[in-house]
Short mmCIF file of C-alpha atoms in Angstrom, two decimals:
data_model
loop_
_atom_site.label_atom_id
_atom_site.label_comp_id
_atom_site.label_asym_id
_atom_site.label_seq_id
_atom_site.Cartn_x
_atom_site.Cartn_y
_atom_site.Cartn_z
CA UNK A 10 -56.25 -104.68 -21.62
CA UNK A 11 -53.34 -106.39 -19.86
CA UNK A 12 -51.06 -105.53 -22.74
CA UNK A 13 -52.05 -101.86 -22.50
CA UNK A 14 -51.52 -101.77 -18.74
CA UNK A 15 -48.15 -103.47 -19.02
CA UNK A 16 -47.11 -100.99 -21.69
CA UNK A 17 -48.05 -98.06 -19.45
CA UNK A 18 -46.14 -99.56 -16.53
CA UNK A 19 -43.10 -100.21 -18.72
CA UNK A 20 -43.23 -96.73 -20.19
CA UNK A 21 -43.57 -95.13 -16.76
CA UNK A 22 -40.56 -97.08 -15.48
CA UNK A 23 -38.47 -96.09 -18.49
CA UNK A 24 -39.57 -92.47 -18.14
CA UNK A 25 -38.46 -92.34 -14.53
CA UNK A 26 -35.18 -94.10 -15.28
CA UNK A 27 -34.35 -91.86 -18.24
CA UNK A 28 -35.51 -88.82 -16.33
CA UNK A 29 -33.11 -89.46 -13.49
CA UNK A 30 -30.21 -89.67 -15.94
CA UNK A 31 -31.12 -87.43 -18.85
CA UNK A 32 -33.08 -84.63 -17.24
CA UNK A 33 -30.31 -83.12 -15.08
CA UNK A 34 -27.67 -83.51 -17.80
CA UNK A 35 -29.85 -81.94 -20.46
CA UNK A 36 -30.93 -79.16 -18.13
CA UNK A 37 -27.31 -78.21 -17.40
CA UNK A 38 -26.40 -78.21 -21.09
CA UNK A 39 -29.49 -76.14 -21.94
CA UNK A 40 -28.59 -73.50 -19.38
CA UNK A 41 -25.05 -73.24 -20.78
CA UNK A 42 -26.31 -72.96 -24.38
CA UNK A 43 -28.93 -70.37 -23.45
CA UNK A 44 -26.32 -68.25 -21.69
CA UNK A 45 -24.03 -68.47 -24.73
CA UNK A 46 -26.94 -67.47 -26.95
CA UNK A 47 -27.74 -64.56 -24.66
CA UNK A 48 -24.11 -63.46 -24.80
CA UNK A 49 -24.05 -63.65 -28.61
CA UNK A 50 -27.29 -61.73 -28.87
CA UNK A 51 -26.02 -59.07 -26.49
CA UNK A 52 -22.81 -58.61 -28.49
CA UNK A 53 -24.68 -58.48 -31.80
CA UNK A 54 -27.04 -55.76 -30.57
CA UNK A 55 -24.50 -53.82 -28.48
CA UNK A 56 -24.74 -50.08 -29.25
CA UNK A 57 -26.97 -50.74 -32.20
CA UNK A 58 -28.64 -47.43 -32.99
CA UNK A 59 -32.23 -47.43 -34.08
CA UNK A 60 -33.36 -50.44 -32.09
CA UNK A 61 -36.03 -52.56 -33.75
CA UNK A 62 -36.78 -49.94 -36.40
CA UNK A 63 -33.38 -50.27 -38.14
CA UNK A 64 -32.29 -53.67 -39.51
CA UNK A 65 -29.07 -55.27 -38.30
CA UNK A 66 -26.43 -55.33 -41.02
CA UNK A 67 -22.87 -56.46 -41.65
CA UNK A 68 -21.11 -58.41 -38.92
CA UNK A 69 -24.09 -58.05 -36.57
CA UNK A 70 -26.45 -59.86 -38.90
CA UNK A 71 -23.80 -62.45 -39.82
CA UNK A 72 -23.19 -63.16 -36.14
CA UNK A 73 -26.91 -63.72 -35.56
CA UNK A 74 -27.22 -66.03 -38.56
CA UNK A 75 -24.11 -68.06 -37.85
CA UNK A 76 -23.74 -68.14 -34.07
CA UNK A 77 -27.36 -68.17 -32.93
CA UNK A 78 -28.38 -70.60 -35.66
CA UNK A 79 -25.63 -73.03 -34.62
CA UNK A 80 -26.39 -72.67 -30.90
CA UNK A 81 -30.12 -73.18 -31.48
CA UNK A 82 -29.53 -76.36 -33.49
CA UNK A 83 -27.21 -77.61 -30.76
CA UNK A 84 -29.83 -76.78 -28.13
CA UNK A 85 -32.47 -78.90 -29.88
CA UNK A 86 -29.95 -81.73 -30.32
CA UNK A 87 -29.16 -81.67 -26.60
CA UNK A 88 -32.89 -81.76 -25.84
CA UNK A 89 -33.11 -85.01 -27.78
CA UNK A 90 -34.64 -83.79 -31.04
CA UNK A 91 -33.78 -85.70 -34.19
CA UNK A 92 -34.60 -83.38 -37.08
CA UNK A 93 -35.33 -84.59 -40.60
CA UNK A 94 -35.39 -81.88 -43.27
CA UNK A 95 -37.10 -82.20 -46.64
CA UNK A 96 -36.99 -79.72 -49.49
CA UNK A 97 -34.87 -76.64 -50.05
CA UNK A 98 -34.90 -73.40 -48.09
CA UNK A 99 -35.77 -70.46 -50.37
CA UNK A 100 -33.52 -67.41 -50.50
CA UNK A 101 -34.59 -63.88 -49.57
CA UNK A 102 -35.01 -62.98 -53.23
CA UNK A 103 -37.17 -66.06 -53.90
CA UNK A 104 -39.49 -65.73 -50.89
CA UNK A 105 -39.34 -62.88 -48.36
CA UNK A 106 -41.83 -64.71 -46.13
CA UNK A 107 -41.92 -68.22 -44.60
CA UNK A 108 -45.34 -69.51 -43.47
CA UNK A 109 -45.12 -72.51 -41.11
CA UNK A 110 -47.97 -74.81 -40.07
CA UNK A 111 -49.42 -76.57 -38.22
CA UNK A 112 -48.35 -74.60 -35.18
CA UNK A 113 -48.67 -76.95 -32.21
CA UNK A 114 -45.76 -76.32 -29.86
CA UNK A 115 -43.11 -73.91 -28.64
CA UNK A 116 -40.68 -76.50 -30.03
CA UNK A 117 -41.71 -75.29 -33.51
CA UNK A 118 -38.96 -72.71 -33.03
CA UNK A 119 -36.63 -75.26 -34.65
CA UNK A 120 -37.77 -73.76 -37.97
CA UNK A 121 -35.94 -70.54 -37.07
CA UNK A 122 -32.61 -72.34 -36.79
CA UNK A 123 -33.17 -74.14 -40.11
CA UNK A 124 -34.01 -70.92 -41.98
CA UNK A 125 -31.08 -68.80 -40.76
CA UNK A 126 -32.76 -67.05 -37.80
CA UNK A 127 -35.22 -64.84 -39.71
CA UNK A 128 -37.35 -62.16 -38.10
CA UNK A 129 -40.48 -63.51 -36.50
CA UNK A 130 -43.86 -62.28 -35.28
CA UNK A 131 -44.00 -62.58 -31.52
CA UNK A 132 -46.11 -61.43 -28.60
CA UNK A 133 -44.83 -58.18 -27.15
CA UNK A 134 -44.75 -59.71 -23.67
CA UNK A 135 -42.08 -62.23 -24.76
CA UNK A 136 -39.52 -59.44 -25.29
CA UNK A 137 -39.45 -58.68 -21.58
CA UNK A 138 -38.62 -62.26 -20.58
CA UNK A 139 -35.18 -62.57 -18.89
CA UNK A 140 -32.44 -64.06 -21.12
CA UNK A 141 -34.90 -65.34 -23.71
CA UNK A 142 -36.20 -61.81 -24.32
CA UNK A 143 -32.68 -60.59 -25.24
CA UNK A 144 -32.19 -63.49 -27.65
CA UNK A 145 -35.59 -62.81 -29.20
CA UNK A 146 -34.90 -59.09 -29.51
CA UNK A 147 -31.74 -59.79 -31.51
CA UNK A 148 -33.97 -61.27 -34.22
CA UNK A 149 -35.76 -57.90 -34.40
CA UNK A 150 -39.22 -59.47 -34.25
CA UNK A 151 -42.47 -57.81 -35.22
CA UNK A 152 -44.11 -57.41 -31.82
CA UNK A 153 -47.87 -57.86 -31.59
CA UNK A 154 -50.35 -57.59 -28.76
CA UNK A 155 -53.29 -59.94 -29.24
CA UNK A 156 -55.51 -57.80 -27.05
CA UNK A 157 -54.88 -54.45 -28.77
CA UNK A 158 -56.62 -53.91 -32.15
CA UNK A 159 -54.34 -50.98 -33.02
CA UNK A 160 -51.29 -53.15 -32.44
CA UNK A 161 -52.56 -55.62 -35.01
CA UNK A 162 -52.89 -52.91 -37.63
CA UNK A 163 -49.35 -51.69 -37.01
CA UNK A 164 -48.14 -55.29 -37.14
CA UNK A 165 -49.59 -55.76 -40.62
CA UNK A 166 -48.03 -52.47 -41.71
CA UNK A 167 -44.63 -53.52 -40.38
CA UNK A 168 -44.80 -56.97 -42.01
CA UNK A 169 -45.70 -55.36 -45.34
CA UNK A 170 -42.88 -52.83 -45.04
CA UNK A 171 -40.28 -55.51 -44.33
CA UNK A 172 -41.54 -57.90 -47.00
CA UNK A 173 -41.33 -55.16 -49.63
CA UNK A 174 -37.95 -53.76 -48.46
CA UNK A 175 -36.05 -55.49 -51.29
CA UNK A 176 -33.47 -57.16 -49.09
CA UNK A 177 -33.06 -54.44 -46.46
CA UNK A 178 -34.71 -56.67 -43.85
CA UNK A 179 -34.17 -60.43 -43.44
CA UNK A 180 -36.87 -62.96 -44.23
CA UNK A 181 -39.88 -63.18 -41.92
CA UNK A 182 -41.12 -66.41 -40.34
CA UNK A 183 -44.85 -66.41 -39.59
CA UNK A 184 -47.15 -69.04 -38.10
CA UNK A 185 -50.35 -67.86 -39.83
CA UNK A 186 -52.71 -69.87 -37.63
CA UNK A 187 -51.88 -67.48 -34.80
CA UNK A 188 -52.25 -70.11 -32.08
CA UNK A 189 -51.34 -73.70 -31.22
CA UNK A 190 -53.52 -76.60 -32.38
CA UNK A 191 -53.28 -80.39 -32.14
CA UNK A 192 -52.25 -80.75 -35.82
CA UNK A 193 -55.44 -82.62 -36.74
CA UNK A 194 -56.42 -79.84 -39.18
CA UNK A 195 -55.40 -76.38 -40.35
CA UNK A 196 -57.47 -73.55 -38.92
CA UNK A 197 -58.06 -70.24 -40.70
CA UNK A 198 -54.85 -68.44 -41.66
CA UNK A 199 -54.54 -64.82 -40.61
CA UNK A 200 -53.94 -62.42 -43.48
CA UNK A 201 -50.77 -60.71 -42.18
CA UNK A 202 -48.33 -62.87 -44.16
CA UNK A 203 -50.34 -62.51 -47.37
CA UNK A 204 -51.25 -58.81 -47.46
CA UNK A 205 -47.85 -57.80 -48.95
CA UNK A 206 -48.65 -60.00 -51.96
CA UNK A 207 -45.10 -61.38 -52.20
CA UNK A 208 -44.07 -65.01 -52.81
CA UNK A 209 -44.12 -67.18 -49.69
CA UNK A 210 -42.54 -70.53 -48.87
CA UNK A 211 -44.82 -72.94 -47.01
CA UNK A 212 -43.08 -74.91 -44.25
CA UNK A 213 -44.67 -78.08 -42.84
CA UNK A 214 -44.06 -79.48 -39.36
CA UNK A 215 -44.62 -83.08 -38.29
CA UNK A 216 -43.86 -84.91 -35.03
CA UNK A 217 -44.05 -88.64 -35.90
CA UNK A 218 -43.66 -90.00 -32.36
CA UNK A 219 -45.54 -92.82 -30.65
CA UNK A 220 -45.91 -90.68 -27.56
CA UNK A 221 -46.81 -87.02 -28.08
CA UNK A 222 -44.98 -84.86 -25.54
CA UNK A 223 -44.78 -81.69 -27.64
CA UNK A 224 -48.36 -80.60 -28.39
CA UNK A 225 -49.27 -77.56 -26.32
CA UNK A 226 -52.91 -76.52 -26.69
CA UNK A 227 -55.62 -75.03 -24.49
CA UNK A 228 -56.26 -78.40 -22.90
CA UNK A 229 -53.80 -80.97 -21.61
CA UNK A 230 -50.33 -80.67 -20.18
CA UNK A 231 -48.80 -77.38 -19.11
CA UNK A 232 -45.64 -75.87 -20.56
CA UNK A 233 -43.54 -77.10 -17.64
CA UNK A 234 -44.95 -80.62 -17.80
CA UNK A 235 -44.34 -80.91 -21.56
CA UNK A 236 -40.75 -79.73 -21.19
CA UNK A 237 -40.01 -82.30 -18.48
CA UNK A 238 -41.70 -85.13 -20.38
CA UNK A 239 -39.84 -84.27 -23.59
CA UNK A 240 -36.47 -84.01 -21.85
CA UNK A 241 -37.06 -87.42 -20.30
CA UNK A 242 -37.48 -89.01 -23.75
CA UNK A 243 -34.46 -90.72 -25.29
CA UNK A 244 -35.19 -88.78 -28.49
CA UNK A 245 -38.04 -86.90 -30.15
CA UNK A 246 -38.54 -86.96 -33.90
CA UNK A 247 -39.50 -83.89 -35.90
CA UNK A 248 -39.84 -83.50 -39.65
CA UNK A 249 -39.59 -80.10 -41.34
CA UNK A 250 -40.58 -79.97 -44.99
CA UNK A 251 -40.00 -76.92 -47.21
CA UNK A 252 -42.54 -76.86 -50.03
CA UNK A 253 -41.89 -75.07 -53.33
CA UNK A 254 -42.28 -71.29 -53.21
CA UNK A 255 -45.87 -70.19 -53.75
CA UNK A 256 -46.00 -67.25 -56.14
CA UNK A 257 -49.34 -65.44 -55.97
CA UNK A 258 -51.38 -64.63 -59.04
CA UNK A 259 -52.60 -61.12 -59.74
CA UNK A 260 -55.98 -62.07 -58.29
CA UNK A 261 -54.36 -63.42 -55.11
CA UNK A 262 -52.19 -60.31 -54.69
CA UNK A 263 -55.35 -58.23 -54.70
CA UNK A 264 -57.21 -60.60 -52.35
CA UNK A 265 -55.19 -61.64 -49.25
CA UNK A 266 -58.01 -63.90 -48.03
CA UNK A 267 -57.98 -65.86 -51.27
CA UNK A 268 -54.17 -65.98 -51.18
CA UNK A 269 -54.18 -67.29 -47.59
CA UNK A 270 -56.87 -69.90 -48.27
CA UNK A 271 -55.08 -71.30 -51.31
CA UNK A 272 -51.75 -71.54 -49.51
CA UNK A 273 -53.52 -73.22 -46.59
CA UNK A 274 -55.17 -75.71 -48.93
CA UNK A 275 -51.80 -76.47 -50.55
CA UNK A 276 -50.29 -77.17 -47.14
CA UNK A 277 -53.30 -79.20 -45.97
CA UNK A 278 -53.09 -81.36 -49.09
CA UNK A 279 -49.40 -82.05 -48.46
CA UNK A 280 -50.12 -82.84 -44.80
CA UNK A 281 -53.21 -84.89 -45.70
CA UNK A 282 -55.35 -83.10 -43.12
CA UNK A 283 -58.61 -81.14 -43.52
CA UNK A 284 -59.08 -77.40 -43.13
CA UNK A 285 -61.54 -75.66 -40.82
CA UNK A 286 -62.82 -72.09 -40.48
CA UNK A 287 -62.00 -71.82 -36.77
CA UNK A 288 -59.55 -69.13 -35.66
CA UNK A 289 -57.58 -67.87 -32.67
CA UNK A 290 -60.69 -65.97 -31.54
CA UNK A 291 -62.47 -69.32 -31.24
CA UNK A 292 -59.65 -70.50 -28.98
CA UNK A 293 -60.14 -67.44 -26.77
CA UNK A 294 -63.84 -68.23 -26.58
CA UNK A 295 -62.97 -71.85 -25.73
CA UNK A 296 -60.88 -70.69 -22.78
CA UNK A 297 -63.69 -68.41 -21.64
CA UNK A 298 -66.18 -71.27 -21.96
CA UNK A 299 -63.98 -73.46 -19.77
CA UNK A 300 -63.75 -70.70 -17.16
CA UNK A 301 -67.56 -70.51 -17.16
CA UNK A 302 -67.74 -74.29 -16.44
CA UNK A 303 -68.97 -75.00 -19.97
CA UNK A 304 -67.35 -77.64 -22.18
CA UNK A 305 -64.50 -75.84 -23.95
CA UNK A 306 -65.81 -76.88 -27.37
CA UNK A 307 -68.94 -74.84 -26.64
CA UNK A 308 -66.92 -71.73 -27.56
CA UNK A 309 -66.31 -72.89 -31.14
CA UNK A 310 -68.47 -70.68 -33.33
CA UNK A 311 -66.30 -70.17 -36.45
CA UNK A 312 -65.88 -66.59 -35.29
CA UNK A 313 -64.29 -65.15 -38.44
CA UNK A 314 -67.07 -66.46 -40.67
CA UNK A 315 -70.01 -65.28 -38.58
CA UNK A 316 -68.34 -61.99 -37.59
CA UNK A 317 -68.03 -60.98 -41.24
CA UNK A 318 -71.55 -62.04 -42.14
CA UNK A 319 -73.21 -60.54 -39.06
CA UNK A 320 -70.76 -57.68 -38.35
CA UNK A 321 -69.98 -58.91 -34.84
CA UNK A 322 -67.13 -57.88 -32.55
CA UNK A 323 -65.31 -60.38 -30.35
CA UNK A 324 -66.08 -58.51 -27.13
CA UNK A 325 -69.79 -58.55 -27.95
CA UNK A 326 -69.74 -62.31 -28.60
CA UNK A 327 -67.80 -62.80 -25.36
CA UNK A 328 -70.54 -60.97 -23.45
CA UNK A 329 -73.14 -63.20 -25.09
CA UNK A 330 -71.16 -66.22 -23.88
CA UNK A 331 -71.74 -65.08 -20.28
CA UNK A 332 -75.49 -64.99 -20.86
CA UNK A 333 -75.43 -68.32 -22.67
CA UNK A 334 -73.52 -69.90 -19.78
CA UNK A 335 -76.10 -68.56 -17.31
CA UNK A 336 -78.88 -70.21 -19.31
CA UNK A 337 -77.05 -73.48 -20.02
CA UNK A 338 -75.56 -73.91 -16.54
CA UNK A 339 -78.31 -76.31 -15.50
CA UNK A 340 -77.96 -78.48 -18.59
CA UNK A 341 -75.34 -81.02 -19.53
CA UNK A 342 -73.20 -80.71 -22.62
CA UNK A 343 -73.16 -76.91 -22.77
CA UNK A 344 -76.41 -76.60 -24.76
CA UNK A 345 -79.79 -75.05 -24.02
CA UNK A 346 -82.92 -77.18 -24.03
CA UNK A 347 -86.49 -75.94 -24.12
CA UNK A 348 -86.72 -76.25 -20.33
CA UNK A 349 -83.66 -74.06 -19.70
CA UNK A 350 -84.88 -71.59 -22.32
CA UNK A 351 -88.28 -71.27 -20.62
CA UNK A 352 -86.73 -71.01 -17.15
CA UNK A 353 -84.39 -68.22 -18.25
CA UNK A 354 -87.26 -66.24 -19.78
CA UNK A 355 -89.37 -67.00 -16.69
CA UNK A 356 -92.14 -68.22 -18.97
CA UNK A 357 -93.91 -71.56 -19.19
CA UNK A 358 -93.44 -73.87 -22.15
CA UNK A 359 -96.14 -72.93 -24.64
CA UNK A 360 -96.69 -73.09 -28.39
CA UNK A 361 -95.43 -69.53 -28.79
CA UNK A 362 -92.26 -70.27 -26.81
CA UNK A 363 -91.68 -73.46 -28.80
CA UNK A 364 -91.88 -71.46 -32.02
CA UNK A 365 -89.32 -68.98 -30.71
CA UNK A 366 -87.09 -71.85 -29.58
CA UNK A 367 -87.25 -73.44 -33.05
CA UNK A 368 -86.11 -70.16 -34.61
CA UNK A 369 -82.89 -70.44 -32.58
CA UNK A 370 -82.52 -74.20 -33.07
CA UNK A 371 -81.20 -74.01 -36.63
CA UNK A 372 -80.33 -77.70 -37.04
CA UNK A 373 -83.51 -78.94 -35.37
CA UNK A 374 -81.78 -81.21 -32.85
CA UNK A 375 -83.87 -79.96 -29.93
CA UNK A 376 -81.07 -77.90 -28.36
CA UNK A 377 -79.45 -74.50 -28.88
CA UNK A 378 -75.66 -74.42 -28.94
CA UNK A 379 -73.67 -71.21 -28.54
CA UNK A 380 -73.24 -70.67 -32.28
CA UNK A 381 -76.99 -70.95 -32.82
CA UNK A 382 -77.58 -68.62 -29.89
CA UNK A 383 -75.26 -65.93 -31.31
CA UNK A 384 -76.79 -66.18 -34.78
CA UNK A 385 -80.31 -66.17 -33.35
CA UNK A 386 -79.71 -63.00 -31.34
CA UNK A 387 -78.06 -61.28 -34.31
CA UNK A 388 -80.66 -62.21 -36.92
CA UNK A 389 -83.89 -62.58 -34.96
CA UNK A 390 -83.69 -60.52 -31.80
CA UNK A 391 -81.23 -57.64 -32.11
CA UNK A 392 -82.74 -56.21 -35.35
CA UNK A 393 -86.16 -56.34 -33.67
CA UNK A 394 -84.89 -54.80 -30.44
CA UNK A 395 -84.88 -51.22 -31.72
CA UNK A 396 -85.84 -48.04 -29.90
CA UNK A 397 -89.01 -47.86 -31.99
CA UNK A 398 -90.01 -51.44 -31.16
CA UNK A 399 -89.35 -50.95 -27.44
CA UNK A 400 -91.37 -47.72 -27.46
CA UNK A 401 -94.28 -49.40 -29.26
CA UNK A 402 -94.20 -52.32 -26.85
CA UNK A 403 -94.20 -49.97 -23.86
CA UNK A 404 -97.24 -48.10 -25.23
CA UNK A 405 -98.95 -51.45 -25.79
CA UNK A 406 -98.41 -52.43 -22.14
CA UNK A 407 -99.28 -48.96 -20.80
CA UNK A 408 -103.02 -49.27 -21.37
CA UNK A 409 -104.07 -46.15 -19.40
CA UNK A 410 -101.36 -43.94 -20.93
CA UNK A 411 -100.03 -42.78 -17.56
CA UNK A 412 -96.36 -43.39 -18.45
CA UNK A 413 -96.00 -46.50 -16.27
CA UNK A 414 -96.95 -50.17 -16.48
CA UNK A 415 -98.67 -51.87 -13.58
CA UNK A 416 -98.35 -55.59 -12.93
CA UNK A 417 -101.96 -56.07 -14.06
CA UNK A 418 -101.31 -54.30 -17.37
CA UNK A 419 -98.09 -56.28 -17.82
CA UNK A 420 -99.83 -59.59 -17.10
CA UNK A 421 -102.65 -58.73 -19.49
CA UNK A 422 -100.39 -58.45 -22.54
CA UNK A 423 -98.02 -61.32 -21.65
CA UNK A 424 -100.95 -63.67 -21.06
CA UNK A 425 -102.53 -62.65 -24.35
CA UNK A 426 -99.25 -62.91 -26.29
CA UNK A 427 -98.59 -66.43 -25.03
CA UNK A 428 -102.24 -67.51 -25.10
CA UNK A 429 -102.11 -68.43 -21.41
CA UNK A 430 -104.78 -66.48 -19.48
CA UNK A 431 -103.82 -68.06 -16.13
CA UNK A 432 -100.07 -67.34 -16.41
CA UNK A 433 -98.40 -65.89 -13.28
CA UNK A 434 -95.91 -63.23 -14.37
CA UNK A 435 -95.18 -61.75 -10.95
CA UNK A 436 -91.55 -63.00 -10.86
CA UNK A 437 -90.79 -61.58 -14.28
CA UNK A 438 -92.42 -58.27 -13.35
CA UNK A 439 -90.36 -58.03 -10.16
CA UNK A 440 -87.14 -58.62 -12.11
CA UNK A 441 -87.94 -55.71 -14.43
CA UNK A 442 -89.10 -53.47 -11.57
CA UNK A 443 -85.62 -52.39 -10.48
CA UNK A 444 -86.74 -49.69 -8.05
CA UNK A 445 -89.45 -51.93 -6.55
CA UNK A 446 -92.20 -49.33 -6.89
CA UNK A 447 -94.76 -51.76 -8.25
CA UNK A 448 -94.77 -49.88 -11.56
CA UNK A 449 -92.46 -50.03 -14.55
CA UNK A 450 -91.04 -46.82 -15.97
CA UNK A 451 -89.97 -46.58 -19.60
CA UNK A 452 -86.29 -46.61 -18.60
CA UNK A 453 -86.74 -49.83 -16.59
CA UNK A 454 -88.63 -51.41 -19.45
CA UNK A 455 -86.05 -50.31 -22.02
CA UNK A 456 -83.05 -51.45 -19.96
CA UNK A 457 -84.57 -54.89 -19.45
CA UNK A 458 -85.40 -55.19 -23.17
CA UNK A 459 -81.83 -54.27 -24.16
CA UNK A 460 -80.32 -56.70 -21.67
CA UNK A 461 -82.71 -59.50 -22.70
CA UNK A 462 -83.09 -59.28 -26.49
CA UNK A 463 -84.71 -62.72 -26.52
CA UNK A 464 -88.00 -61.05 -25.62
CA UNK A 465 -87.85 -58.75 -28.65
CA UNK A 466 -89.01 -61.47 -31.04
CA UNK A 467 -91.99 -62.19 -28.79
CA UNK A 468 -92.93 -58.50 -28.79
CA UNK A 469 -92.56 -58.02 -32.55
CA UNK A 470 -94.43 -61.24 -33.32
CA UNK A 471 -97.27 -60.10 -31.11
CA UNK A 472 -97.29 -56.62 -32.66
CA UNK A 473 -97.37 -58.12 -36.16
CA UNK A 474 -100.29 -60.29 -35.10
CA UNK A 475 -102.13 -57.23 -33.81
CA UNK A 476 -101.53 -55.37 -37.07
CA UNK A 477 -102.68 -58.38 -39.06
CA UNK A 478 -105.87 -58.68 -37.04
CA UNK A 479 -106.54 -54.95 -37.29
CA UNK A 480 -106.00 -55.18 -41.04
CA UNK A 481 -108.54 -57.98 -41.32
CA UNK A 482 -111.00 -56.01 -39.18
CA UNK A 483 -110.62 -52.92 -41.37
CA UNK A 484 -111.12 -55.02 -44.52
CA UNK A 485 -114.31 -56.47 -43.06
CA UNK A 486 -115.56 -52.98 -42.24
CA UNK A 487 -114.85 -51.83 -45.80
CA UNK A 488 -116.67 -54.83 -47.25
CA UNK A 489 -119.68 -54.21 -45.03
CA UNK A 490 -119.84 -50.52 -45.96
CA UNK A 491 -119.55 -51.39 -49.64
CA UNK A 492 -122.37 -53.91 -49.35
CA UNK A 493 -124.51 -51.34 -47.52
CA UNK A 494 -124.18 -48.95 -50.46
CA UNK A 495 -125.16 -51.47 -53.14
CA UNK A 496 -127.69 -53.62 -51.28
CA UNK A 497 -131.22 -52.26 -50.81
CA UNK A 498 -131.83 -54.48 -47.76
CA UNK A 499 -130.42 -52.90 -44.62
CA UNK A 500 -128.32 -55.13 -42.38
CA UNK A 501 -128.77 -54.92 -38.63
CA UNK A 502 -126.33 -52.54 -36.99
CA UNK A 503 -123.42 -54.01 -35.06
CA UNK A 504 -123.73 -53.47 -31.32
CA UNK A 505 -121.16 -51.14 -29.77
CA UNK A 506 -120.52 -53.65 -27.03
CA UNK A 507 -119.69 -56.36 -29.57
CA UNK A 508 -117.28 -54.07 -31.39
CA UNK A 509 -115.49 -53.24 -28.19
CA UNK A 510 -115.34 -56.85 -27.15
CA UNK A 511 -113.60 -57.81 -30.38
CA UNK A 512 -111.15 -54.95 -30.10
CA UNK A 513 -110.34 -55.72 -26.52
CA UNK A 514 -109.65 -59.36 -27.23
CA UNK A 515 -106.86 -58.34 -29.62
CA UNK A 516 -104.94 -56.87 -26.72
CA UNK A 517 -106.13 -58.58 -23.54
CA UNK A 518 -107.62 -61.94 -22.64
CA UNK A 519 -111.20 -62.09 -21.46
CA UNK A 520 -110.47 -61.73 -17.77
CA UNK A 521 -108.89 -58.28 -18.31
CA UNK A 522 -111.75 -56.78 -20.32
CA UNK A 523 -113.90 -55.15 -17.70
CA UNK A 524 -111.35 -52.85 -16.13
CA UNK A 525 -109.70 -51.77 -19.38
CA UNK A 526 -112.52 -51.55 -21.90
CA UNK A 527 -112.22 -47.86 -22.68
CA UNK A 528 -108.45 -47.82 -22.93
CA UNK A 529 -108.42 -50.94 -25.06
CA UNK A 530 -110.90 -49.45 -27.47
CA UNK A 531 -108.79 -46.31 -27.75
CA UNK A 532 -105.59 -48.25 -28.42
CA UNK A 533 -107.11 -50.44 -31.11
CA UNK A 534 -108.53 -47.40 -32.86
#
């Protein structure tokens, strides 16, 4: 422990000492180099007709490749980066596309300088940044907006067009993960770089430093803090390895997902790290989870995998995260226990509720995480929460067929469904009764059912039970009538009161029988 504390104190002292000397000097040099880069980019794009839709050629492109590449390398050297390069950079004819991973920092831009300043895929907002935006625009990037689905489609189209231009456009550098990670694994590659079906050159990035001051993820240091910490280091090591060009097979050209996965596995093997099915959408959900005071890891659901299997949209899953957070807010660890589940549904813990809870709890650990919650709603509740089911449930509650549900009618069915004749459902009824009339209209009932699909499984289970019991009753009646035809001895007739009592008990518990006997008989028939 003392050794660790002494190391921290020593490191802190060195950081302050080096910061006082190195930080201002490096900052001045960086400003000068950035201004020179801005000037070069401005000259190269001066009076260029066509903008981003027409590739730079001749002296303009040569100026970008030579001048900006040299200035960028010098910039990283001034910042203290010691770059070690392995492998050979592929030519435009060999590989129109570079795919670099893992993407963990804005310092990964060093790959651009090493590959001759190729075009890149960048957020559209970056192009409007002062000075840096001009430099970036000179590379004629493919601009993408992460929030706009149409922009993504046009981005893929543009990447494909450039990759298949046969040398008209420069090579394209793409970070297929689409977001920054901590380099501990490779997340799912986006398909954009692989849809053209052309050869790609994998590029690996490593930062073998004792102290990590470069990793920029959703948690940890900010951009400003990382820049200051890195500039205060005497030097920062980075290794860039160019793997052999990956030429896709015919099968891979026809299947971009397969192509992307195999390239990712090749890179993961070289890096000696695992792969995972998490994506940028998971990172967005992680941020949202943190904003909702949940642990950020609660947002990890392997979005791409479950969205394809369950046909889910990100916005829909994001809305479900709000509901999940409301339920799990009282628990620790960002998971729902049986107590929170019961409290949210405003129902007591019963055997029926436990069965519903177990349907959500896929791994049987006694809690429901967000992934289980999303899958449970999609598989169990949403398919059951149809207009037909809601209408049937409303008719079941509306025992006197007057088009409304009273609290007594509501309590009758809920108590019977849960097997709890003494259950107080007044709070739940009041929540559904939006206009506070003391009666539930169909619209109120429907809106509540759509907003709370968790109840749908309870309704459908209860309806199935009713059908099953009615089926058994009808079979018994058929058997009795058959026996009456073939048996000379007459059986005593069944009392009407007994028949009604049995029918009523299928819908209401005993304490609701007297007031609703006629309506219950009619419904069961």
